[in-house]
Amino acid sequence: MPTDIDIDEVFMRRALDLAERAAMVGEVPVGAVLVKNGKIIAEGHNQPIGSCDPSAHAELVVLRIGARAEANYRLPGCELYVTIEPCIMCVGAMLHARIKRVVFGALEPRAGALQSQLQLLEARHYNHHIDWYGGILEHDCGQLMRDFFRARRT
């Protein structure tokens, strides 16, 4: 019987595939999937460069698609899987969408808003609480990012 970690790894592998797709088109390699009741309802990757939209982070892409699929700007019961620790903007959107849980792969040491730089979800003044867990396929997620930026520097 699969464990929660096994299930998290399945969804994170899909997010990694999407992150690789982002890298292939020159976007920072971040992928995300939105899951409800064990099924993916939205998936996407970073698109700010190609879409000329600074808010087109992978997390926001899937929140937008998921909200349309659910015909609701609130996404209760949904879990968001993302390859890199979310930034402030993305955490704020997740709070507004009422995401149940966010799972990320690698830390984002410069702009991470869950653990690395800020711990936004530790604040108790919000009217919604999001569970979160980091480190799923951390090495693979981090290596994809390191390889992408290493290639850009050479």
GROMACS .gro file of C-alpha atoms in nm:
model
  154
    1MET     CA    1   0.000   0.000   0.000
    2PRO     CA    2   0.151   0.338  -0.098
    3THR     CA    3   0.242   0.582   0.178
    4ASP     CA    4   0.178   0.956   0.176
    5ILE     CA    5   0.546   1.007   0.088
    6ASP     CA    6   0.510   0.770  -0.210
    7ILE     CA    7   0.205   0.962  -0.330
    8ASP     CA    8   0.384   1.295  -0.280
    9GLU     CA    9   0.675   1.164  -0.489
   10VAL     CA   10   0.443   1.066  -0.775
   11PHE     CA   11   0.300   1.418  -0.796
   12MET     CA   12   0.642   1.578  -0.750
   13ARG     CA   13   0.781   1.372  -1.038
   14ARG     CA   14   0.510   1.515  -1.260
   15ALA     CA   15   0.599   1.865  -1.139
   16LEU     CA   16   0.965   1.789  -1.223
   17ASP     CA   17   0.865   1.687  -1.576
   18LEU     CA   18   0.689   2.021  -1.612
   19ALA     CA   19   0.994   2.204  -1.473
   20GLU     CA   20   1.208   2.037  -1.739
   21ARG     CA   21   0.960   2.159  -2.001
   22ALA     CA   22   1.001   2.513  -1.867
   23ALA     CA   23   1.380   2.485  -1.897
   24MET     CA   24   1.349   2.369  -2.259
   25VAL     CA   25   1.171   2.694  -2.350
   26GLY     CA   26   1.415   2.913  -2.155
   27GLU     CA   27   1.204   2.967  -1.844
   28VAL     CA   28   1.338   2.914  -1.492
   29PRO     CA   29   1.266   2.543  -1.433
   30VAL     CA   30   0.981   2.536  -1.187
   31GLY     CA   31   0.686   2.303  -1.233
   32ALA     CA   32   0.366   2.262  -1.034
   33VAL     CA   33   0.059   2.042  -1.014
   34LEU     CA   34  -0.268   2.098  -0.833
   35VAL     CA   35  -0.432   1.789  -0.689
   36LYS     CA   36  -0.784   1.734  -0.559
   37ASN     CA   37  -0.903   1.403  -0.421
   38GLY     CA   38  -0.589   1.231  -0.546
   39LYS     CA   39  -0.625   1.352  -0.906
   40ILE     CA   40  -0.438   1.625  -1.091
   41ILE     CA   41  -0.679   1.902  -1.185
   42ALA     CA   42  -0.419   2.150  -1.312
   43GLU     CA   43  -0.055   2.151  -1.411
   44GLY     CA   44   0.189   2.406  -1.540
   45HIS     CA   45   0.533   2.556  -1.528
   46ASN     CA   46   0.697   2.896  -1.501
   47GLN     CA   47   0.595   3.125  -1.788
   48PRO     CA   48   0.684   3.485  -1.697
   49ILE     CA   49   0.927   3.535  -1.985
   50GLY     CA   50   0.717   3.382  -2.262
   51SER     CA   51   0.392   3.535  -2.144
   52CYS     CA   52   0.542   3.874  -2.052
   53ASP     CA   53   0.370   3.834  -1.717
   54PRO     CA   54   0.575   3.870  -1.397
   55SER     CA   55   0.305   3.684  -1.205
   56ALA     CA   56   0.315   3.372  -1.426
   57HIS     CA   57   0.498   3.159  -1.171
   58ALA     CA   58   0.419   2.789  -1.192
   59GLU     CA   59   0.208   2.807  -0.877
   60LEU     CA   60  -0.010   3.088  -1.008
   61VAL     CA   61  -0.046   2.920  -1.345
   62VAL     CA   62  -0.195   2.610  -1.179
   63LEU     CA   63  -0.410   2.812  -0.941
   64ARG     CA   64  -0.564   2.995  -1.237
   65ILE     CA   65  -0.624   2.674  -1.432
   66GLY     CA   66  -0.758   2.497  -1.123
   67ALA     CA   67  -0.993   2.782  -1.035
   68ARG     CA   68  -1.139   2.772  -1.386
   69ALA     CA   69  -1.172   2.392  -1.373
   70GLU     CA   70  -1.350   2.414  -1.037
   71ALA     CA   71  -1.549   2.725  -1.139
   72ASN     CA   72  -1.445   2.876  -0.807
   73TYR     CA   73  -1.175   3.118  -0.699
   74ARG     CA   74  -1.145   2.916  -0.380
   75LEU     CA   75  -0.977   2.576  -0.402
   76PRO     CA   76  -1.056   2.406  -0.070
   77GLY     CA   77  -0.927   2.053  -0.037
   78CYS     CA   78  -0.661   2.106  -0.304
   79GLU     CA   79  -0.293   2.030  -0.263
   80LEU     CA   80  -0.026   2.214  -0.460
   81TYR     CA   81   0.303   2.043  -0.550
   82VAL     CA   82   0.587   2.264  -0.668
   83THR     CA   83   0.951   2.186  -0.736
   84ILE     CA   84   1.091   2.490  -0.553
   85GLU     CA   85   0.987   2.658  -0.229
   86PRO     CA   86   0.726   2.925  -0.313
   87CYS     CA   87   0.788   3.300  -0.301
   88ILE     CA   88   0.585   3.563  -0.116
   89MET     CA   89   0.353   3.628  -0.410
   90CYS     CA   90   0.271   3.261  -0.455
   91VAL     CA   91   0.213   3.198  -0.084
   92GLY     CA   92  -0.025   3.494  -0.075
   93ALA     CA   93  -0.222   3.354  -0.369
   94MET     CA   94  -0.237   3.011  -0.205
   95LEU     CA   95  -0.381   3.168   0.110
   96HIS     CA   96  -0.646   3.353  -0.091
   97ALA     CA   97  -0.731   3.033  -0.282
   98ARG     CA   98  -0.765   2.842   0.046
   99ILE     CA   99  -0.523   2.568  -0.060
  100LYS     CA  100  -0.524   2.280   0.191
  101ARG     CA  101  -0.156   2.183   0.161
  102VAL     CA  102   0.156   2.278  -0.031
  103VAL     CA  103   0.443   2.037  -0.091
  104PHE     CA  104   0.771   2.160  -0.235
  105GLY     CA  105   1.093   1.998  -0.349
  106ALA     CA  106   1.401   2.214  -0.295
  107LEU     CA  107   1.452   2.519  -0.081
  108GLU     CA  108   1.473   2.862  -0.244
  109PRO     CA  109   1.747   3.025  -0.033
  110ARG     CA  110   1.701   3.376  -0.175
  111ALA     CA  111   1.326   3.418  -0.185
  112GLY     CA  112   1.162   3.118  -0.017
  113ALA     CA  113   0.863   3.227   0.187
  114LEU     CA  114   0.787   2.908   0.379
  115GLN     CA  115   1.120   2.817   0.535
  116SER     CA  116   1.428   2.978   0.380
  117GLN     CA  117   1.379   3.353   0.422
  118LEU     CA  118   1.030   3.399   0.559
  119GLN     CA  119   0.798   3.165   0.740
  120LEU     CA  120   0.474   3.321   0.622
  121LEU     CA  121   0.254   3.027   0.706
  122GLU     CA  122   0.367   3.028   1.068
  123ALA     CA  123   0.177   3.352   1.128
  124ARG     CA  124  -0.148   3.288   1.311
  125HIS     CA  125  -0.335   3.604   1.214
  126TYR     CA  126  -0.459   3.462   0.881
  127ASN     CA  127  -0.814   3.338   0.858
  128HIS     CA  128  -0.688   3.026   0.675
  129HIS     CA  129  -0.412   2.781   0.757
  130ILE     CA  130  -0.214   2.583   0.497
  131ASP     CA  131  -0.024   2.270   0.590
  132TRP     CA  132   0.311   2.242   0.416
  133TYR     CA  133   0.594   2.000   0.370
  134GLY     CA  134   0.928   2.044   0.198
  135GLY     CA  135   1.205   1.821   0.071
  136ILE     CA  136   1.020   1.580  -0.158
  137LEU     CA  137   1.271   1.483  -0.430
  138GLU     CA  138   1.479   1.771  -0.300
  139HIS     CA  139   1.800   1.663  -0.472
  140ASP     CA  140   1.640   1.623  -0.816
  141CYS     CA  141   1.451   1.952  -0.790
  142GLY     CA  142   1.757   2.143  -0.673
  143GLN     CA  143   1.986   1.982  -0.930
  144LEU     CA  144   1.758   2.084  -1.216
  145MET     CA  145   1.777   2.445  -1.097
  146ARG     CA  146   2.155   2.434  -1.048
  147ASP     CA  147   2.210   2.283  -1.393
  148PHE     CA  148   1.986   2.544  -1.556
  149PHE     CA  149   2.169   2.840  -1.403
  150ARG     CA  150   2.510   2.685  -1.457
  151ALA     CA  151   2.432   2.650  -1.829
  152ARG     CA  152   2.316   3.012  -1.848
  153ARG     CA  153   2.640   3.138  -1.693
  154THR     CA  154   2.865   2.960  -1.944
   0.00000   0.00000   0.00000
